[in-house]
XYZ file of N, CA, C and O in Angstrom:
420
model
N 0.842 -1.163 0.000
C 0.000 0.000 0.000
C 0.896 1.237 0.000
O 2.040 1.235 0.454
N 0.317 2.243 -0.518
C 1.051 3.673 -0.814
C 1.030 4.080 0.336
O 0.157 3.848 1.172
N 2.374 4.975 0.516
C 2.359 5.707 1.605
C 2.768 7.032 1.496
O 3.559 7.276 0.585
N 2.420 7.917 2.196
C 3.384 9.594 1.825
C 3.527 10.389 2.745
O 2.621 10.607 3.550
N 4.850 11.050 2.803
C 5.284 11.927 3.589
C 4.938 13.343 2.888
O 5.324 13.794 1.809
N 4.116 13.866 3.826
C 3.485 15.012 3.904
C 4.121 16.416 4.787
O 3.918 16.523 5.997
N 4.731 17.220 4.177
C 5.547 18.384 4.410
C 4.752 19.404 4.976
O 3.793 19.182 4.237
N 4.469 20.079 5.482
C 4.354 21.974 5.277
C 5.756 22.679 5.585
O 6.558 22.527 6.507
N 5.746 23.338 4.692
C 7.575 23.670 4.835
C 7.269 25.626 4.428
O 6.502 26.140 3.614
N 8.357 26.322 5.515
C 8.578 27.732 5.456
C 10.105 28.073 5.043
O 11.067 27.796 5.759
N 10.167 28.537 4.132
C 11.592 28.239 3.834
C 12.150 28.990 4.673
O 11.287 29.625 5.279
N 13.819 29.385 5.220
C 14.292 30.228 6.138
C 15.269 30.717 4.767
O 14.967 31.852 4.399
N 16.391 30.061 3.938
C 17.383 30.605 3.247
C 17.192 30.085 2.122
O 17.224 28.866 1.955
N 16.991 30.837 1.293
C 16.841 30.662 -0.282
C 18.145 29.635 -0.784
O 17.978 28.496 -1.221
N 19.193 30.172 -0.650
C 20.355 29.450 -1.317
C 20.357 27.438 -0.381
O 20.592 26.423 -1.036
N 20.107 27.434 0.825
C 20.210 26.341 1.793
C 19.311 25.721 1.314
O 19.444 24.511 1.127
N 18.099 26.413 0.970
C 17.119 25.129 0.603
C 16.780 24.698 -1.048
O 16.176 23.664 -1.334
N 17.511 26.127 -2.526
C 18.002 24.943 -3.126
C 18.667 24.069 -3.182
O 18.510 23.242 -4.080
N 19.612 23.942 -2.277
C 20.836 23.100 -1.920
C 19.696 21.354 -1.861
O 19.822 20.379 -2.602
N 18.768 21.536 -0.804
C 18.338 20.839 0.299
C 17.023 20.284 -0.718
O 16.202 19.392 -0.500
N 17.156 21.013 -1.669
C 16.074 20.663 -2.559
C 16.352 19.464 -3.261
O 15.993 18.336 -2.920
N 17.052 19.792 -4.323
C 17.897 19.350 -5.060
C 18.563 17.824 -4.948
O 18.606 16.853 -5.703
N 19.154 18.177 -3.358
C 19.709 17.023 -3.314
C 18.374 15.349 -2.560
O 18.491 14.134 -2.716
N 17.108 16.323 -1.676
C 15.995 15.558 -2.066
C 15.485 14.744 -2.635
O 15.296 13.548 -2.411
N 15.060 15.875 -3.992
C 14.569 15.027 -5.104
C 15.677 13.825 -5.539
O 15.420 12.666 -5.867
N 16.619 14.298 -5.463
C 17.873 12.951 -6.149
C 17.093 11.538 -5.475
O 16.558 10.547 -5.973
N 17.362 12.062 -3.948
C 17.170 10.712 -3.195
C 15.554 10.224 -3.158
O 15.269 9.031 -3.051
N 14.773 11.031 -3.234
C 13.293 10.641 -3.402
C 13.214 9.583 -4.719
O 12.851 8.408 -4.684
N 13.642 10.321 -5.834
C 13.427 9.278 -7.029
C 14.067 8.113 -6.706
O 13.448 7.049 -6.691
N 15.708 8.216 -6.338
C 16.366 6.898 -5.681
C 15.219 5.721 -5.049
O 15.274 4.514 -5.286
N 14.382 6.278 -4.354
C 14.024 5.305 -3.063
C 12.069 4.984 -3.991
O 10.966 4.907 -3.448
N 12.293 4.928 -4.854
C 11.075 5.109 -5.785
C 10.053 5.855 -4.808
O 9.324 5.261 -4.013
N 10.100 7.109 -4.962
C 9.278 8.299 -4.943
C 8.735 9.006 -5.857
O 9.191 8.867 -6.992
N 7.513 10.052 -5.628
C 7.510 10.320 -6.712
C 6.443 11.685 -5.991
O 5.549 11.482 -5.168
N 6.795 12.918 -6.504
C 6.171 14.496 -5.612
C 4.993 14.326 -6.591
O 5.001 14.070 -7.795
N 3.642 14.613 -5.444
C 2.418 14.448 -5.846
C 1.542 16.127 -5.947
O 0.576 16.606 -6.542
N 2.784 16.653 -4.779
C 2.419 18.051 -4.675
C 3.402 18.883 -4.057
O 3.742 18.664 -2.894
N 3.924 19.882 -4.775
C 5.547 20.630 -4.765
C 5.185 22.315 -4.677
O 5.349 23.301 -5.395
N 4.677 22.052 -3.536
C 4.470 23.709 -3.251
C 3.730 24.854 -4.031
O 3.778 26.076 -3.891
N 3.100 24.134 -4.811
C 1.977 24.805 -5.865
C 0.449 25.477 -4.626
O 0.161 25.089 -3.494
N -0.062 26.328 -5.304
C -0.829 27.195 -4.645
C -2.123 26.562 -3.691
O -3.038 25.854 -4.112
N -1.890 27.086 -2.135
C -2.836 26.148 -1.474
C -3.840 27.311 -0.429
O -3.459 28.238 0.286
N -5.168 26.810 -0.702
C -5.929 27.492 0.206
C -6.559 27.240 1.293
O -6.929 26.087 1.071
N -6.989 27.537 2.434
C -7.787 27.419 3.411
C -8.888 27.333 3.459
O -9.508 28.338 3.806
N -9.679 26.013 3.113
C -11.570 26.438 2.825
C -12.235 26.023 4.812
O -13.219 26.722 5.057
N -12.032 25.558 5.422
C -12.076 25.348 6.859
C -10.969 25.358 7.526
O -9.961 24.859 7.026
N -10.949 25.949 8.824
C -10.159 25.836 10.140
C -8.655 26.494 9.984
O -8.255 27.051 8.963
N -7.999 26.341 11.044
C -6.575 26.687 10.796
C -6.443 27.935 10.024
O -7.314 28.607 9.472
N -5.134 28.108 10.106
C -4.347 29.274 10.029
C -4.449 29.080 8.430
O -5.160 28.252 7.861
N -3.552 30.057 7.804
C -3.041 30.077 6.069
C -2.011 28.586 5.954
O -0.921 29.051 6.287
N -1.882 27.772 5.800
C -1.417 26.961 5.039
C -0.037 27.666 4.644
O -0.117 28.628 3.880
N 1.343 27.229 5.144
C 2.801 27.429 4.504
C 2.610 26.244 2.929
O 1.609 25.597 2.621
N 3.929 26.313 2.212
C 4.318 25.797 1.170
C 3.616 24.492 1.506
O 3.411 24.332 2.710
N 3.166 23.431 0.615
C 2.637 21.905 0.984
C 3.421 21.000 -0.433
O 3.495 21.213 -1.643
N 3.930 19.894 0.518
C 4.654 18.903 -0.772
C 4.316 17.464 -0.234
O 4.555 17.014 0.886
N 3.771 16.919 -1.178
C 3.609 15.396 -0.962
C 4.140 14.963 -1.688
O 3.951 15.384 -2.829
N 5.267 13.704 -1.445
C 5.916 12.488 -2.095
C 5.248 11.354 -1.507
O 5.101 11.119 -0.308
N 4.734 10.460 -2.825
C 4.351 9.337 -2.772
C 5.596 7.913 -2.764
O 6.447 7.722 -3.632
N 5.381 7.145 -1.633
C 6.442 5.813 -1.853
C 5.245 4.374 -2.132
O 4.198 3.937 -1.654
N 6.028 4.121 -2.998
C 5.310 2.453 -2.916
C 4.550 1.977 -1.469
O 3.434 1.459 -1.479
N 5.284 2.217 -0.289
C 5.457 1.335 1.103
C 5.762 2.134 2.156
O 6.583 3.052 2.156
N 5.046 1.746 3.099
C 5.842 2.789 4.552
C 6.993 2.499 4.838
O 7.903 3.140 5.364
N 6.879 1.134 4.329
C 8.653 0.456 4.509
C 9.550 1.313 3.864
O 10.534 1.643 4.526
N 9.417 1.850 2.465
C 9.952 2.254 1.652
C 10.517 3.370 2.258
O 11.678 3.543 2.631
N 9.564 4.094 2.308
C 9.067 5.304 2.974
C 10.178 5.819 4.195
O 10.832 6.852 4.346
N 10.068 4.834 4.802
C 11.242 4.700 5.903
C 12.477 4.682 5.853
O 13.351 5.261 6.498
N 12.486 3.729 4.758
C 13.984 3.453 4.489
C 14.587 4.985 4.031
O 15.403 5.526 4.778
N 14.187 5.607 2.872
C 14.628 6.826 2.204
C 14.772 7.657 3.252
O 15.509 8.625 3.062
N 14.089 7.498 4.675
C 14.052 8.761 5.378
C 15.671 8.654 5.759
O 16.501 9.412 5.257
N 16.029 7.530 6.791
C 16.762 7.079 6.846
C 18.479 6.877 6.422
O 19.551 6.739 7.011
N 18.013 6.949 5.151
C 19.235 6.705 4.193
C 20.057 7.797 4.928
O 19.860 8.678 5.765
N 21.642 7.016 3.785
C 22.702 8.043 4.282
C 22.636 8.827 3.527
O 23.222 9.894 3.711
N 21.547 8.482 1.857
C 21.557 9.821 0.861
C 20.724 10.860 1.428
O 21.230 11.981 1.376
N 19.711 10.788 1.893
C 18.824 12.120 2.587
C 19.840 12.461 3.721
O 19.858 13.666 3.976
N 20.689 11.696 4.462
C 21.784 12.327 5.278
C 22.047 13.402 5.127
O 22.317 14.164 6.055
N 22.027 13.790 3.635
C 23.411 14.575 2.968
C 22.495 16.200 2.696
O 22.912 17.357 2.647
N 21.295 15.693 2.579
C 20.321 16.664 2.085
C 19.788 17.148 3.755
O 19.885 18.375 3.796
N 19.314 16.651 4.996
C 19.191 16.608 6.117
C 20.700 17.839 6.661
O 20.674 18.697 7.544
N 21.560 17.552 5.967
C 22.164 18.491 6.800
C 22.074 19.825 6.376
O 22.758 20.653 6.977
N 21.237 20.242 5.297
C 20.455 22.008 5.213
C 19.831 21.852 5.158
O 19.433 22.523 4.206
N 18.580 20.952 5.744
C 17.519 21.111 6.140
C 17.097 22.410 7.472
O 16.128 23.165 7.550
N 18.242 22.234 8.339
C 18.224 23.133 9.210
C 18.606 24.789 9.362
O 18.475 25.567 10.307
N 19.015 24.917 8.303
C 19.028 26.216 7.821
C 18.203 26.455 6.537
O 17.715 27.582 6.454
N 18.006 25.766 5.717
C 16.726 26.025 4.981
C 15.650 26.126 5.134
O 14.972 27.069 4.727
N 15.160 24.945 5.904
C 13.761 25.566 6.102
C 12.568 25.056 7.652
O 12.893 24.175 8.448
N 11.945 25.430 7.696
C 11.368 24.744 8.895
C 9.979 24.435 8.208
O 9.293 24.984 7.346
N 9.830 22.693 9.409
C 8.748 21.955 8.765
C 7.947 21.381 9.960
O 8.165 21.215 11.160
N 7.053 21.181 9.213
C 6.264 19.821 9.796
C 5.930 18.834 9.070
O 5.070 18.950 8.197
N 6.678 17.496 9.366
C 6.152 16.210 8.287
C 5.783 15.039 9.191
O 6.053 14.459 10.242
N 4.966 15.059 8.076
C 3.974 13.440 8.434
C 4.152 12.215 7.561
O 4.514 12.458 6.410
N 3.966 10.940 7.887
C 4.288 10.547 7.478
C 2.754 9.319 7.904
O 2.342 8.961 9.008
N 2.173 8.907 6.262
C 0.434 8.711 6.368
C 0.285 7.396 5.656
O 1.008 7.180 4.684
N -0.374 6.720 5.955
C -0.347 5.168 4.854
C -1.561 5.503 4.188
O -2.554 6.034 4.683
N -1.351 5.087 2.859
C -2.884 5.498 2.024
C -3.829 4.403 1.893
O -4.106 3.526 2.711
N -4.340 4.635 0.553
C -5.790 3.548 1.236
C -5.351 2.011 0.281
O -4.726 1.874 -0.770
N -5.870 1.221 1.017
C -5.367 -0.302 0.243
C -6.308 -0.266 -1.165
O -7.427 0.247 -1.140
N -5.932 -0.662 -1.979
C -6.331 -0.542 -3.421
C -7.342 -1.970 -2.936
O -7.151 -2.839 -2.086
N -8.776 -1.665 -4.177
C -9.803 -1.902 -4.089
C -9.762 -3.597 -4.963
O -9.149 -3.716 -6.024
N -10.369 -4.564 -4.432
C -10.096 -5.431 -5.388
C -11.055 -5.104 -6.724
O -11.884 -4.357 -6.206
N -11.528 -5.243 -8.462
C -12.123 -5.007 -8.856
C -13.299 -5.847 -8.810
O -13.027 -7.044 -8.731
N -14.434 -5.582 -8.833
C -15.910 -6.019 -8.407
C -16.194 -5.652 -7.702
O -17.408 -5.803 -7.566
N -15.521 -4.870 -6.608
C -16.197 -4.725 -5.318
C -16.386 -2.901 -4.811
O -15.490 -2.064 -4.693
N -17.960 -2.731 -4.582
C -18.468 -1.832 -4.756
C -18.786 -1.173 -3.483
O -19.512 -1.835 -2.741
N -18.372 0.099 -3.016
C -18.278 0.580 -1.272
C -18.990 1.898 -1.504
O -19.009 2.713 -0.582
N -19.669 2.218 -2.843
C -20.037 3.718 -2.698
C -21.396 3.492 -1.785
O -22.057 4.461 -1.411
């Protein structure tokens, strides 16, 4: 089952977090990932505050999922994370795919 780590991210340094970007995406595709949503325009229709930047990467697996966090390649990207930008991530299992015939509406 799909799983995805879910961002809200404020950037702090422009130059740190293309750095932090960059070297990301490398390792996201590495760990078969794939950005479902990259900071494109987000609104507030209930609750809460304004919504910062929002990025979802999809993994095959939470396993997966894990592993990439993990790695020594996001290591490398993890270390301007902390001057680039500040976050909050989640990390969500999606829904088990439906067998076909079977009808839940």
């Amino acid at each position: 089952m799909a799983a995805y780590a879910i961002s809200e991210v404020e950037m702090r340094d422009a130059a740190a977090f293309e750095a932090y970007r960059t070297l990301a995406a490398k390792t996201i595709e590495q760990y078969g990932g794939r950005y479902i949503v990259r900071g494109g325009a987000a609104e507030v229709v209930e609750g809460g505050p304004p919504p910062n930047a929002i990025v979802i990467v999809e993994f095959p697996t939470m396993a997966r999922l894990r592993e990439w966090y993990a790695s020594p390649e996001y290591a490398e990207a993890l270390k301007h994370r902390a001057t680039a930008l500040e976050r909050r991530l989640l990390f969500v299992e999606g829904v088990p795919q439906i067998e076909s015939g079977m009808n839940f509406a």
